[in-house]
Amino acid sequence: MCDQRSPPGLAGTSHTMRRRTRNLLGALVLAVVATGVSAATTLRDAAEGLVPMGAALNLGYLTSDATYNSTAAAQYSLLTAENECKWSATEPSQGVFTFDDCDALWHFAQANGMWFRGHNLCWGSYNPAWLEALTPDEKRDALVDHVATVAARYDANVLAWDVVNEAISDSATGADPALKNSTWYPDVPDFVDVAFQTAREACPTCKLFYNDYSIASSQGWSSDKSDAVYALVSDMLARGIPIDGVGFQLHIAVDYGLVDGVAANMARLAALGLEVHVTELDVACGSAPDHDCTWTDAIAEAQADLYGQLLEACLDQPACTNFETWGFTDKYSWLDAQDGSPQHPLPFDEDYVTKDAFDTMVGVLEAAQEAHRPAA
Ligand code: XIL
C-alpha cells in the first residue's frame, strides 16, 4: 500500500500546497539575486511549501563520501536512486529480486525526511541479458511480474514512479508517436499499457509517470518528440490507461534556448489534468554533440540563468510538482563519462562549493516565498 504522502519534516511541501508565483516573480528574482543569498540557506529550506527539490543519488558515493552524504541530506527534500532501483539492480536473474541497494536509498530518504521518487519500472535499455533473451510472451509475463513486485514494495514517502522510461522514438511526431525499438518494442507492442495498468494495481495510490528526454519543449528542435509524447499520453487518458504525469528529463546544455517552450508544454499537459516533474536536469558546458568547452564565469552565469528560468517555469505552473537534478555535485556526473570531458553541469562544484546556479535558484525560491507572503 502507498498510503503515506507526507514524509517527516516535509509537511509543508505537499504538491497540493503548491502556490502560484506568476509574473511578479521575475522582478523580485532580480532584486534578490542582486543582493546575494545567505550562505546558510539550503535548497530544501528555501523551497519549503513550494516544490520538492530533488537530486538523483548514488549509493556508492553516499557510503564512501561523507561530504556527499551530508550535503545531499541537508540540501534536498527528494531523492531518486541513480541506478539502484533499475531492473538490472532489482531483478538480476529472473524471479530473483535483490532489493538491498534500492532499499538503502529508500531508507536514506526516510531517515532524512525526503520524498522518494522511483526510477524506473520499465526501460528499453540497461536491462539484464536474461530479459533480452526471452520470447515475446515470456517478456510480457516478466514485465507484469517485475512491475507488480517492485511497485508493491515501496510505500511510504513515494512521490511517484517512472513507470515507463524513454519509450518514444527520437524521430516520432505528434502525427506518428512511434515507439522506439528496444527490449520491449516490437516484441510486446502494448508494453506501455501493460506497465501502467500493472503499476496501478500494485500500488493504487502511487503517482505513475512517463519519463523521457528531448520532450520538455513544445517549441523548437524538440517539438516533434514533445508532440509525440503529448499524443501518447492523451491517447492513454482517452482509453482509460492510468497515468498521472510526465517527467521531463532535461539533460540540456548552456545553449538551450527553449524555456518558453517548456512552460508551454507544461501548460498543455496540465490542461490534460497531468502533473509534470522536472526529473533529471543537468546543464552541460558547451554545445552538442560533444559539449567540448572551457569553464568560464560567463558560462557559469549562462548555466545559472537556465537553472533559474526553468525553476521559475516550474514554480509558475501549479502542475509542476517536482524539480530535480541528475546528481548534485560536479564531482560525480554521468555526463563526464557520456561526453568524455568535464561538463560542470550541476549546482555544486567538485569540492561541494555552491555555484552561481545554486545562488540563482535560491534567489528564485526566496522571491517566490516573498511573492506569496500575506501582506502585513
Ligand atoms: C544513467 C546513470 O546516471 C548512469 O550511471 C548509468 O550508467 C546509465 O544511466 N536517462 C535516465 C537515467 O533515465 O536512468 C540515466 O541514468 C541517464 C539518462
XYZ file of C-alpha atoms and ligand atoms in Angstrom:
394
model
C 0.000 0.000 0.000
C 1.174 3.505 -0.756
C -0.716 5.481 1.806
C 1.658 7.936 3.465
C 2.054 11.130 1.479
C 3.939 13.417 3.895
C 7.428 12.414 4.936
C 8.702 13.705 8.279
C 9.715 17.321 8.027
C 8.026 17.789 4.678
C 4.522 18.509 5.825
C 4.565 21.872 4.106
C 5.925 20.544 0.840
C 2.914 18.627 -0.400
C 2.204 19.299 -4.047
C -1.346 20.222 -3.054
C 0.202 23.191 -1.230
C 1.985 24.494 -4.295
C 1.428 28.167 -4.777
C 1.328 30.212 -7.902
C 4.043 32.767 -8.476
C 3.105 34.345 -11.809
C 4.628 37.467 -13.191
C 5.555 39.241 -10.008
C 8.292 36.682 -9.575
C 10.574 37.895 -12.348
C 11.064 41.345 -10.892
C 11.569 40.036 -7.380
C 14.122 37.471 -8.520
C 16.366 40.119 -9.946
C 16.262 42.044 -6.693
C 17.023 39.019 -4.556
C 19.793 37.674 -6.792
C 21.399 41.094 -6.909
C 21.641 41.235 -3.129
C 23.023 37.694 -2.841
C 21.779 34.834 -0.715
C 22.549 33.745 2.774
C 25.436 31.257 2.899
C 23.482 29.036 5.271
C 20.432 28.788 3.031
C 19.647 25.325 1.718
C 17.627 24.497 -1.371
C 15.139 22.463 0.635
C 14.589 25.219 3.190
C 14.267 27.882 0.514
C 11.711 25.706 -1.314
C 9.652 24.812 1.775
C 5.976 24.857 0.820
C 6.724 25.471 -2.867
C 8.063 22.331 -4.503
C 10.255 19.337 -3.593
C 13.883 19.982 -4.567
C 15.338 16.688 -5.686
C 18.581 15.036 -6.710
C 19.480 11.632 -8.095
C 21.761 9.968 -5.555
C 24.174 7.073 -5.861
C 24.626 4.572 -3.049
C 28.341 4.142 -3.705
C 29.011 7.838 -3.132
C 26.606 8.007 -0.183
C 28.610 5.323 1.612
C 32.132 6.339 0.528
C 31.981 10.139 0.611
C 30.813 11.757 3.864
C 30.509 15.237 2.337
C 28.340 13.874 -0.472
C 26.126 12.206 2.128
C 25.753 15.209 4.428
C 25.280 17.703 1.581
C 22.553 15.584 -0.013
C 20.704 15.216 3.278
C 20.945 18.921 4.077
C 20.070 20.333 0.674
C 17.397 18.114 -0.832
C 13.845 17.123 0.077
C 13.553 14.358 -2.536
C 15.829 11.705 -3.967
C 15.858 9.311 -6.870
C 18.156 6.300 -6.969
C 20.542 6.898 -9.878
C 20.793 3.184 -10.751
C 19.874 1.138 -7.679
C 16.165 0.587 -8.442
C 16.566 -0.206 -12.139
C 15.756 -3.669 -13.460
C 19.378 -4.907 -13.545
C 19.775 -3.989 -9.886
C 16.447 -5.305 -8.593
C 15.967 -8.469 -10.701
C 19.423 -9.512 -11.946
C 18.197 -13.087 -12.513
C 14.650 -13.951 -13.477
C 12.419 -14.151 -10.418
C 15.329 -13.366 -8.055
C 14.707 -9.922 -6.600
C 17.578 -8.107 -4.873
C 16.338 -5.005 -3.142
C 19.231 -4.209 -0.779
C 20.564 -1.208 -2.736
C 17.180 0.229 -3.695
C 16.027 -0.255 -0.091
C 19.120 1.606 1.137
C 18.191 4.671 -0.923
C 14.586 4.461 0.271
C 15.797 4.262 3.896
C 18.124 7.242 3.362
C 15.113 9.230 2.164
C 13.024 8.074 5.105
C 15.779 8.872 7.625
C 16.261 12.376 6.245
C 12.644 13.399 5.734
C 12.880 13.242 1.955
C 10.437 12.119 -0.687
C 11.476 9.065 -2.693
C 10.927 9.081 -6.462
C 11.049 5.620 -8.009
C 13.115 5.194 -11.190
C 12.239 3.092 -13.088
C 9.950 0.115 -13.646
C 10.291 -0.387 -17.400
C 13.031 0.861 -19.721
C 14.249 -0.396 -23.087
C 17.921 -0.020 -22.115
C 20.327 -1.262 -19.428
C 18.320 -4.448 -18.910
C 19.782 -7.786 -17.789
C 20.814 -10.254 -20.515
C 18.286 -12.844 -19.356
C 15.429 -10.453 -20.134
C 16.680 -9.728 -23.637
C 16.822 -13.475 -24.345
C 13.134 -14.189 -23.582
C 10.437 -14.830 -26.183
C 7.830 -12.062 -26.634
C 5.246 -13.896 -24.493
C 7.812 -14.561 -21.781
C 8.843 -10.884 -21.826
C 5.251 -9.815 -21.305
C 4.939 -12.134 -18.281
C 8.292 -10.914 -16.931
C 7.146 -7.292 -17.260
C 3.987 -7.924 -15.257
C 5.907 -9.822 -12.586
C 8.622 -7.161 -12.273
C 6.352 -4.123 -12.188
C 3.941 -5.775 -9.751
C 6.730 -6.831 -7.391
C 8.734 -3.593 -7.347
C 5.806 -1.163 -7.287
C 4.210 -3.005 -4.366
C 7.388 -2.951 -2.247
C 7.835 0.763 -1.587
C 5.006 2.508 0.171
C 5.641 5.496 2.427
C 7.173 8.674 1.005
C 6.948 7.602 -2.640
C 6.109 10.754 -4.578
C 5.931 8.913 -7.913
C 7.308 6.108 -10.074
C 8.716 6.443 -13.551
C 6.666 3.527 -14.840
C 7.981 3.718 -18.393
C 11.237 5.447 -19.323
C 12.227 6.621 -22.828
C 9.768 4.648 -24.985
C 9.190 7.159 -27.778
C 11.369 7.231 -30.905
C 13.620 10.239 -31.454
C 12.037 10.675 -34.895
C 8.434 10.419 -33.672
C 5.961 13.236 -34.277
C 2.533 14.094 -32.931
C 1.034 12.560 -36.065
C 3.170 9.439 -35.622
C 4.012 8.823 -31.940
C 6.167 5.826 -32.823
C 7.740 3.678 -30.127
C 11.476 3.070 -30.458
C 12.927 -0.384 -30.973
C 14.043 -1.721 -27.613
C 13.840 -4.642 -25.231
C 10.075 -4.145 -25.359
C 9.212 -2.998 -28.838
C 8.144 -4.561 -31.126
C 8.133 -7.766 -29.035
C 5.451 -6.507 -26.625
C 3.591 -3.846 -28.635
C 1.289 -2.853 -25.747
C 4.053 -2.774 -23.123
C 3.300 0.825 -22.112
C -0.318 -0.028 -21.275
C 0.714 -3.239 -19.516
C 3.296 -1.464 -17.365
C 0.964 1.336 -16.255
C -2.002 -0.966 -15.598
C 0.155 -3.340 -13.573
C 1.705 -0.496 -11.584
C -1.733 0.895 -10.723
C -2.893 -2.495 -9.469
C 0.269 -2.986 -7.412
C 0.181 0.477 -5.861
C -3.212 2.160 -6.259
C -2.104 5.446 -4.695
C 1.308 5.786 -6.359
C 1.614 8.581 -8.907
C 2.507 6.990 -12.243
C 4.779 8.871 -14.665
C 6.045 8.574 -18.222
C 9.640 9.948 -18.332
C 11.756 10.878 -21.363
C 14.453 13.161 -22.821
C 14.052 15.825 -25.535
C 10.346 16.137 -24.695
C 10.340 19.211 -22.451
C 9.679 21.933 -25.024
C 6.705 22.076 -27.368
C 8.644 24.633 -29.416
C 11.942 24.487 -31.318
C 14.009 21.408 -32.155
C 12.324 19.119 -29.613
C 8.739 19.954 -30.612
C 8.184 16.813 -32.710
C 9.148 14.405 -29.937
C 7.304 16.507 -27.339
C 4.210 16.367 -29.556
C 4.600 12.599 -29.796
C 4.610 12.254 -26.015
C 1.630 14.583 -25.797
C -0.175 12.325 -28.296
C 0.865 9.190 -26.380
C -0.417 10.379 -23.001
C -3.569 11.949 -24.497
C -4.370 8.591 -26.073
C -3.687 6.769 -22.795
C -6.049 9.086 -20.948
C -8.731 8.687 -23.643
C -8.503 4.894 -23.328
C -8.527 4.917 -19.520
C -4.922 3.768 -19.078
C -3.822 5.083 -15.663
C -1.213 7.855 -15.840
C -0.661 10.810 -13.521
C 2.187 12.728 -15.040
C 5.071 13.264 -17.418
C 8.721 13.584 -16.409
C 10.913 16.000 -18.344
C 14.467 14.700 -18.038
C 16.023 17.957 -19.262
C 19.555 16.823 -19.922
C 20.469 20.083 -21.630
C 23.431 22.348 -22.328
C 24.154 26.028 -21.709
C 22.970 26.926 -25.229
C 19.441 25.597 -24.560
C 17.037 28.313 -25.653
C 13.671 26.665 -25.199
C 12.468 27.688 -21.733
C 9.309 29.344 -23.129
C 8.544 26.092 -24.928
C 8.990 24.175 -21.661
C 6.444 26.442 -19.970
C 4.027 25.993 -22.883
C 4.436 22.222 -22.798
C 3.877 22.125 -19.024
C 0.683 24.133 -19.579
C -0.788 21.826 -22.213
C -0.024 18.718 -20.139
C -1.557 20.421 -17.103
C -4.664 21.111 -19.203
C -4.979 17.330 -19.672
C -5.043 17.018 -15.880
C -1.487 15.654 -15.673
C 1.343 16.662 -13.360
C 4.808 17.469 -14.662
C 8.084 16.639 -12.923
C 11.475 18.017 -13.846
C 13.314 14.753 -13.262
C 16.927 14.745 -14.468
C 18.020 18.316 -15.057
C 21.680 18.946 -15.731
C 23.183 21.707 -17.849
C 26.309 20.649 -19.727
C 29.079 23.081 -20.521
C 29.167 23.762 -24.266
C 27.118 22.689 -27.233
C 26.089 19.358 -28.669
C 27.265 16.932 -29.869
C 30.419 16.673 -27.736
C 29.851 19.633 -25.371
C 33.572 20.364 -25.535
C 34.205 23.655 -23.732
C 36.224 25.597 -21.224
C 34.504 26.529 -17.982
C 34.380 30.325 -17.589
C 32.491 32.842 -15.456
C 30.299 33.651 -18.466
C 29.341 30.008 -18.871
C 28.680 29.707 -15.148
C 26.296 32.665 -15.436
C 24.555 31.278 -18.520
C 24.127 27.983 -16.704
C 22.765 29.752 -13.626
C 20.268 31.684 -15.779
C 18.947 28.433 -17.222
C 18.577 26.819 -13.805
C 16.751 29.912 -12.583
C 14.464 30.218 -15.612
C 13.477 26.554 -15.519
C 12.786 26.722 -11.792
C 10.632 29.821 -12.384
C 8.732 27.967 -15.125
C 8.056 25.144 -12.679
C 7.002 27.456 -9.839
C 4.738 29.368 -12.227
C 2.908 26.174 -13.174
C 0.864 24.592 -10.346
C 1.008 21.208 -12.125
C 4.835 21.166 -11.860
C 5.328 19.199 -8.661
C 8.994 18.229 -8.589
C 12.242 19.980 -9.522
C 15.162 17.611 -9.620
C 18.730 17.389 -10.907
C 20.602 14.250 -12.022
C 23.213 14.277 -9.283
C 24.109 17.498 -7.494
C 27.886 17.867 -7.479
C 30.206 18.226 -10.469
C 32.425 15.694 -8.686
C 30.136 12.935 -9.943
C 28.117 13.394 -13.120
C 27.129 10.709 -15.608
C 27.738 13.311 -18.343
C 31.506 13.299 -17.861
C 31.660 9.673 -18.998
C 28.994 10.263 -21.625
C 30.747 13.240 -23.228
C 34.326 12.302 -22.404
C 35.200 15.625 -20.744
C 34.251 17.553 -17.577
C 30.819 19.136 -18.060
C 30.372 21.030 -14.751
C 26.604 20.504 -15.099
C 25.326 20.709 -11.513
C 24.701 23.334 -8.793
C 27.664 22.299 -6.571
C 31.239 22.179 -7.846
C 33.594 19.231 -7.395
C 34.521 20.479 -3.896
C 30.867 20.880 -2.859
C 31.096 24.671 -3.092
C 27.846 26.243 -4.268
C 27.929 27.633 -7.812
C 26.093 30.534 -9.450
C 23.353 28.060 -10.368
C 22.735 27.381 -6.682
C 22.603 31.091 -5.789
C 20.215 31.833 -8.630
C 17.875 29.001 -7.653
C 17.822 30.128 -4.016
C 17.092 33.650 -5.249
C 14.162 32.396 -7.327
C 12.825 30.421 -4.368
C 13.191 33.331 -1.939
C 11.400 35.611 -4.392
C 8.587 33.083 -4.732
C 8.258 32.883 -0.943
C 8.197 36.677 -0.759
C 5.571 36.918 -3.504
C 3.230 34.696 -1.512
C 3.756 36.096 1.941
C 0.483 37.616 3.126
C 0.600 41.427 3.121
C 1.339 42.841 6.604
C 22.243 6.864 -16.144
C 23.131 6.814 -14.920
O 23.369 8.131 -14.479
C 24.427 6.127 -15.264
O 25.208 5.948 -14.082
C 24.148 4.774 -15.912
O 25.362 4.201 -16.339
C 23.215 4.909 -17.085
O 22.028 5.560 -16.674
N 18.228 8.889 -18.511
C 17.767 8.143 -17.446
C 18.694 7.731 -16.381
O 16.542 7.921 -17.339
O 18.327 6.491 -15.804
C 20.118 7.662 -16.888
O 20.984 7.380 -15.787
C 20.501 8.972 -17.555
C 19.606 9.210 -18.761
